[in-house]
Amino acid sequence: MTHVTLRSEFENLIDPYAPVGQVGTGFEFTEGPIWHPVDHHLLFSDMPADVRRRWDAQRGVAEVKRPSNKCNGMTYDAELNLIVCEHATSSLIRERRDGRREVLASHFQGQELNSPNDVCVHSSGAIYFSDPWYGRMPVYGVERPRQLGFQGVYRVPPGGGEPRLLVDRDLFDQPNGLCFSPDERRLYANDTTQALIRVFDVQADGSLTNSRVFASGIRSELEPGVPDGMKCDQRGNVWVTAPGGVWVYSPNGELLGKVRVPELVANLAWGGADFRTLYLTATHSVYAIPTKVGPRHEPYMSAKRGTGAASSAQTPKMTEGDMRLDPQRCAMIIQDLQNDVIMDGGAFAESGAPAHARQQHVVDNVRRLADAARARGVVIIHVWFVVEPGAPGVTLNAPLFEGLVDSKAMVRGSWGAAPVSGLEPRPGDFIVEKMRMSAWEGTRLETILKATGRDFIVNTGAWTNMSVEHTARTGADKGYFMVTPEDCCSTMNAEWHNASINFALQNVSVVTNADTVIKALG
């Protein structure tokens, strides 16, 4: 089967001759695919049969839950608890890993929801879901009267609470698929009846504004298929079920091409060890197609880092979220944790860095991790930004360096250039000095790593979105395996920190926390 290229960009996303492989068939109507990033299996629902099933390459298809309350859309939260839209109960459910069942949303203003249909999780922990009334129809749900007179899109705040209606009551006929853009500044929501996709701006408080039509006319009299499931890839393209299979739109709303599938497709999700396989639930079957692009990073996908086909001698091992590291191959970088950077009274105090460092408990966490690492034989490397008086040799080619010179910061021998109290070098530690953001640029860092035989780097320090991120990017390019404990990093504020942790660093580093690294070191 040949896929349809409408614009050349489409062939950068998927081979036009990419095979459409059937991984299971004989179902009544499949929905809700979601890939487990650690156990490497696909969950999906067979709604009319009231069954949830699992597929993996070794064991094939197996039944895991009956009855399933005619569940539809599913995803994971950041802790790998399963979030489920249940048609039969008109509820959004969290199934915790220990087996507990938690109702996240079932009513709005005292009336039962229609039937939660699709769901996605924001990096803040907030949960967004759509609520058409398909689950109150025969076959796909349990036939019964509706209590609400409209179909909406809702948000459950981080930590739980009453669902908040995010859209006008008359905006949607049947809201269905939901997905965030890679930077979470946009939320896409399609309408099956209106055959279109709307896009909203996501505000700091989680609300949606500036509703507009992103794509319309997603229908055909010649082929079956409607807007239903929808996902955003890592480049911001929107993949939506549609007539003949899946239609792919650019971030600007241009139709790039069509993925052809033998059956009507209801939903889709990326999976596989590298998240480069697109799984499609398509009426009676589930299909898999290789792609050149992966999904936008979802919060739950962090748990996949460290898995893969390489042996434990080559890469960290992570099983059920439990990473293992060889201390004799590890070095820990403590970068820019100097008085001028993160202490009150320092040159950059007005940036907000001291407050965020306290919020992150970064000094205590780094000290605790460094003590544990030393005890296990990990090399500790302090990386300091140090300039001579007058900052000779510092080029003023960026606002960061201009600010450093103007503030007379990080001057050798000054209080501001000194390490913060509690993170002073110990006997046997190394010290590396730099005059750029990255710990690699113009320094002896790599000489130390090669001399000590270290190729796994635990990356900690200040300026998460600058020094820490730049060091991780370059380290990955050089072939080192980067591990970033996010509670051992800080920057000017939580927003900048989270943007780096949840997006850029996910692509070049294992993102974890101090306790996990300590445990991984044995």
Short mmCIF file of C-alpha atoms in Angstrom, two decimals, residues 161-421:
data_model
loop_
_atom_site.label_atom_id
_atom_site.label_comp_id
_atom_site.label_asym_id
_atom_site.label_seq_id
_atom_site.Cartn_x
_atom_site.Cartn_y
_atom_site.Cartn_z
CA GLY A 161 -10.09 18.43 42.11
CA GLU A 162 -13.30 19.29 40.32
CA PRO A 163 -13.09 19.31 36.52
CA ARG A 164 -13.09 22.75 34.93
CA LEU A 165 -14.96 23.35 31.67
CA LEU A 166 -12.52 25.01 29.28
CA VAL A 167 -14.66 25.84 26.22
CA ASP A 168 -17.99 27.44 25.41
CA ARG A 169 -20.85 24.99 25.83
CA ASP A 170 -22.00 25.31 22.23
CA LEU A 171 -18.56 25.17 20.59
CA PHE A 172 -18.41 21.41 19.95
CA ASP A 173 -20.95 18.88 18.68
CA GLN A 174 -18.80 15.84 19.53
CA PRO A 175 -15.33 16.78 20.86
CA ASN A 176 -13.03 13.82 20.49
CA GLY A 177 -9.25 13.60 20.02
CA LEU A 178 -6.91 15.83 22.06
CA CYS A 179 -3.19 16.54 21.90
CA PHE A 180 -0.68 19.20 22.97
CA SER A 181 1.92 20.83 20.74
CA PRO A 182 5.52 19.95 21.68
CA ASP A 183 5.92 23.17 23.71
CA GLU A 184 2.45 22.80 25.29
CA ARG A 185 1.50 26.29 24.17
CA ARG A 186 -1.29 24.86 22.03
CA LEU A 187 -4.01 22.28 22.61
CA TYR A 188 -5.64 20.67 19.58
CA ALA A 189 -9.17 19.23 19.86
CA ASN A 190 -11.10 17.73 16.97
CA ASP A 191 -14.85 17.47 16.44
CA THR A 192 -16.05 14.27 14.80
CA THR A 193 -19.41 15.63 13.71
CA GLN A 194 -18.08 18.96 12.41
CA ALA A 195 -15.16 17.13 10.71
CA LEU A 196 -12.58 19.68 11.86
CA ILE A 197 -9.74 20.36 14.27
CA ARG A 198 -9.71 23.38 16.58
CA VAL A 199 -6.61 24.80 18.23
CA PHE A 200 -6.41 26.82 21.44
CA ASP A 201 -3.69 28.77 23.21
CA VAL A 202 -2.86 27.28 26.62
CA GLN A 203 -2.49 29.93 29.31
CA ALA A 204 -0.28 29.80 32.41
CA ASP A 205 -3.26 28.80 34.58
CA GLY A 206 -4.16 25.95 32.21
CA SER A 207 -7.14 27.69 30.63
CA LEU A 208 -7.73 27.76 26.86
CA THR A 209 -8.10 30.94 24.82
CA ASN A 210 -8.15 32.11 21.20
CA SER A 211 -10.16 29.25 19.72
CA ARG A 212 -9.78 28.94 15.96
CA VAL A 213 -10.21 26.31 13.27
CA PHE A 214 -6.91 24.60 12.48
CA ALA A 215 -8.18 22.23 9.76
CA SER A 216 -11.62 21.53 8.33
CA GLY A 217 -13.33 19.34 5.74
CA ILE A 218 -11.89 16.12 7.15
CA ARG A 219 -14.48 13.92 5.44
CA SER A 220 -15.06 11.92 2.26
CA GLU A 221 -18.02 10.34 0.50
CA LEU A 222 -15.73 7.72 -1.01
CA GLU A 223 -13.85 6.32 2.00
CA PRO A 224 -14.80 5.60 5.61
CA GLY A 225 -13.12 7.58 8.34
CA VAL A 226 -13.70 10.60 10.60
CA PRO A 227 -11.64 12.81 12.93
CA ASP A 228 -11.28 10.70 16.07
CA GLY A 229 -7.89 9.92 17.59
CA MET A 230 -5.16 12.54 17.21
CA LYS A 231 -1.49 12.95 18.16
CA CYS A 232 1.21 15.57 17.68
CA ASP A 233 4.70 14.54 16.60
CA GLN A 234 7.96 15.96 17.93
CA ARG A 235 8.12 18.52 15.12
CA GLY A 236 4.64 19.88 15.79
CA ASN A 237 2.81 18.09 12.95
CA VAL A 238 -0.71 16.85 13.76
CA TRP A 239 -1.68 13.26 12.86
CA VAL A 240 -5.45 12.66 12.91
CA THR A 241 -7.62 9.69 11.93
CA ALA A 242 -9.53 10.50 8.77
CA PRO A 243 -10.99 8.94 5.61
CA GLY A 244 -8.68 6.19 4.34
CA GLY A 245 -6.41 6.17 7.38
CA VAL A 246 -4.51 9.09 8.97
CA TRP A 247 -4.08 12.63 7.61
CA VAL A 248 -0.98 14.61 8.59
CA TYR A 249 -1.04 18.41 8.95
CA SER A 250 1.90 20.77 9.36
CA PRO A 251 1.99 23.13 12.38
CA ASN A 252 0.56 25.77 10.01
CA GLY A 253 -2.46 23.62 9.12
CA GLU A 254 -1.25 22.50 5.66
CA LEU A 255 -2.23 18.95 4.70
CA LEU A 256 1.10 17.20 4.06
CA GLY A 257 -0.05 13.69 3.23
CA LYS A 258 -2.17 10.67 4.09
CA VAL A 259 -1.20 7.39 5.73
CA ARG A 260 -3.22 4.63 4.05
CA VAL A 261 -4.64 1.82 6.21
CA PRO A 262 -6.88 -1.10 5.09
CA GLU A 263 -9.56 -0.47 7.74
CA LEU A 264 -11.25 2.55 9.32
CA VAL A 265 -8.81 3.94 11.89
CA ALA A 266 -10.15 5.07 15.27
CA ASN A 267 -6.97 6.05 17.13
CA LEU A 268 -3.18 6.02 17.07
CA ALA A 269 -0.14 6.14 19.34
CA TRP A 270 3.61 5.90 18.90
CA GLY A 271 5.52 3.11 20.60
CA GLY A 272 8.41 0.71 20.25
CA ALA A 273 11.78 0.92 21.97
CA ASP A 274 12.61 4.18 20.18
CA PHE A 275 9.04 5.50 19.76
CA ARG A 276 9.33 5.29 15.98
CA THR A 277 6.50 2.80 15.39
CA LEU A 278 3.00 4.18 14.89
CA TYR A 279 0.31 1.83 16.24
CA LEU A 280 -3.20 2.22 14.86
CA THR A 281 -6.41 0.76 16.26
CA ALA A 282 -8.50 0.19 13.15
CA THR A 283 -11.95 -1.38 13.63
CA HIS A 284 -11.25 -5.14 13.73
CA SER A 285 -7.43 -4.97 13.80
CA VAL A 286 -4.36 -3.26 15.20
CA TYR A 287 -1.64 -2.17 12.76
CA ALA A 288 1.95 -0.96 13.11
CA ILE A 289 3.82 1.33 10.72
CA PRO A 290 7.47 2.50 10.99
CA THR A 291 7.94 6.28 10.91
CA LYS A 292 10.90 8.61 10.60
CA VAL A 293 9.58 10.89 13.35
CA GLY A 294 8.50 10.27 16.92
CA PRO A 295 5.80 11.76 19.14
CA ARG A 296 5.86 15.02 21.04
CA HIS A 297 7.36 14.21 24.42
CA GLU A 298 4.69 13.18 26.90
CA PRO A 299 5.46 13.30 30.64
CA TYR A 300 5.26 9.50 30.98
CA MET A 301 7.89 8.93 28.31
CA SER A 302 10.73 9.89 30.65
CA ALA A 303 10.47 6.45 32.18
CA LYS A 304 11.72 4.89 28.98
CA ARG A 305 15.14 6.46 29.21
CA GLY A 306 17.93 3.96 29.72
CA THR A 307 16.12 1.08 28.04
CA GLY A 308 17.04 -0.35 24.72
CA ALA A 309 18.78 -3.17 22.96
CA ALA A 310 22.32 -2.43 24.14
CA SER A 311 23.83 -4.52 26.89
CA SER A 312 24.15 -3.28 30.47
CA ALA A 313 27.88 -2.97 29.89
CA GLN A 314 27.16 -0.22 27.36
CA THR A 315 24.13 1.65 28.68
CA PRO A 316 22.42 2.18 32.04
CA LYS A 317 19.81 -0.46 32.76
CA MET A 318 16.33 0.67 33.70
CA THR A 319 13.74 -1.95 34.58
CA GLU A 320 10.38 -0.92 36.05
CA GLY A 321 11.90 2.53 36.50
CA ASP A 322 14.90 1.07 38.41
CA MET A 323 18.15 2.29 36.78
CA ARG A 324 21.51 0.61 37.38
CA LEU A 325 24.85 2.37 36.88
CA ASP A 326 28.44 1.17 37.16
CA PRO A 327 30.16 3.63 39.54
CA GLN A 328 33.55 2.89 38.00
CA ARG A 329 32.36 4.33 34.68
CA CYS A 330 30.56 7.37 36.16
CA ALA A 331 31.59 10.96 36.75
CA MET A 332 29.45 13.59 38.45
CA ILE A 333 29.62 17.20 37.26
CA ILE A 334 28.74 19.97 39.76
CA GLN A 335 28.47 23.06 37.56
CA ASP A 336 28.12 26.77 38.34
CA LEU A 337 26.89 26.26 41.91
CA GLN A 338 28.78 29.38 42.94
CA ASN A 339 27.76 32.25 45.19
CA ASP A 340 27.22 34.82 42.41
CA VAL A 341 24.88 32.39 40.63
CA ILE A 342 22.49 31.07 43.28
CA MET A 343 23.03 32.94 46.54
CA ASP A 344 21.30 36.04 47.91
CA GLY A 345 23.74 38.90 47.52
CA GLY A 346 25.28 37.35 44.44
CA ALA A 347 25.65 39.13 41.12
CA PHE A 348 22.63 37.35 39.63
CA ALA A 349 20.38 37.42 42.70
CA GLU A 350 17.79 39.62 40.96
CA SER A 351 17.26 36.95 38.29
CA GLY A 352 15.28 34.81 40.73
CA ALA A 353 17.98 32.13 40.80
CA PRO A 354 18.40 32.05 44.62
CA ALA A 355 14.66 31.50 45.14
CA HIS A 356 14.49 28.71 42.57
CA ALA A 357 17.61 27.06 44.00
CA ARG A 358 15.91 26.98 47.40
CA GLN A 359 12.70 25.69 45.86
CA GLN A 360 14.66 22.85 44.22
CA HIS A 361 16.71 22.18 47.41
CA VAL A 362 19.52 22.02 44.90
CA VAL A 363 22.45 22.48 47.30
CA ASP A 364 21.25 19.79 49.71
CA ASN A 365 20.36 17.39 46.90
CA VAL A 366 23.69 17.83 45.11
CA ARG A 367 25.66 17.48 48.36
CA ARG A 368 23.75 14.30 49.26
CA LEU A 369 24.24 12.82 45.81
CA ALA A 370 27.93 13.77 45.70
CA ASP A 371 28.58 12.17 49.10
CA ALA A 372 26.93 8.93 47.98
CA ALA A 373 28.75 9.02 44.65
CA ARG A 374 32.19 9.52 46.24
CA ALA A 375 31.58 6.62 48.58
CA ARG A 376 30.99 4.38 45.56
CA GLY A 377 34.02 5.50 43.58
CA VAL A 378 32.38 8.01 41.23
CA VAL A 379 34.69 10.80 40.03
CA ILE A 380 33.47 14.25 41.15
CA ILE A 381 34.24 17.19 38.84
CA HIS A 382 33.48 20.77 39.89
CA VAL A 383 32.98 23.07 36.90
CA TRP A 384 33.28 26.76 37.73
CA PHE A 385 32.80 29.87 35.63
CA VAL A 386 35.82 32.01 36.55
CA VAL A 387 37.17 35.22 34.98
CA GLU A 388 40.10 37.44 35.79
CA PRO A 389 39.43 41.04 36.95
CA GLY A 390 38.05 42.98 34.01
CA ALA A 391 36.94 39.75 32.35
CA PRO A 392 39.66 39.65 29.65
CA GLY A 393 38.91 37.08 26.97
CA VAL A 394 35.15 37.08 27.49
CA THR A 395 33.49 38.01 24.21
CA LEU A 396 30.34 40.11 24.46
CA ASN A 397 28.51 38.14 21.79
CA ALA A 398 25.46 37.24 23.90
CA PRO A 399 23.37 38.91 26.64
CA LEU A 400 24.56 36.30 29.15
CA PHE A 401 28.18 37.34 28.77
CA GLU A 402 27.33 41.03 28.64
CA GLY A 403 25.48 40.68 31.94
CA LEU A 404 28.36 38.80 33.51
CA VAL A 405 30.85 41.53 32.61
CA ASP A 406 28.52 44.38 33.58
CA SER A 407 27.87 42.73 36.97
CA LYS A 408 31.59 42.10 37.59
CA ALA A 409 30.60 38.53 38.41
CA MET A 410 32.61 35.34 38.86
CA VAL A 411 35.93 37.12 39.40
CA ARG A 412 38.74 34.86 40.55
CA GLY A 413 39.36 35.09 44.28
CA SER A 414 36.06 36.82 45.03
CA TRP A 415 33.25 35.53 47.22
CA GLY A 416 31.01 35.41 44.17
CA ALA A 417 33.22 32.96 42.27
CA ALA A 418 33.57 30.63 45.26
CA PRO A 419 31.48 27.46 45.52
CA VAL A 420 28.44 27.71 47.76
CA SER A 421 28.83 26.51 51.31
#
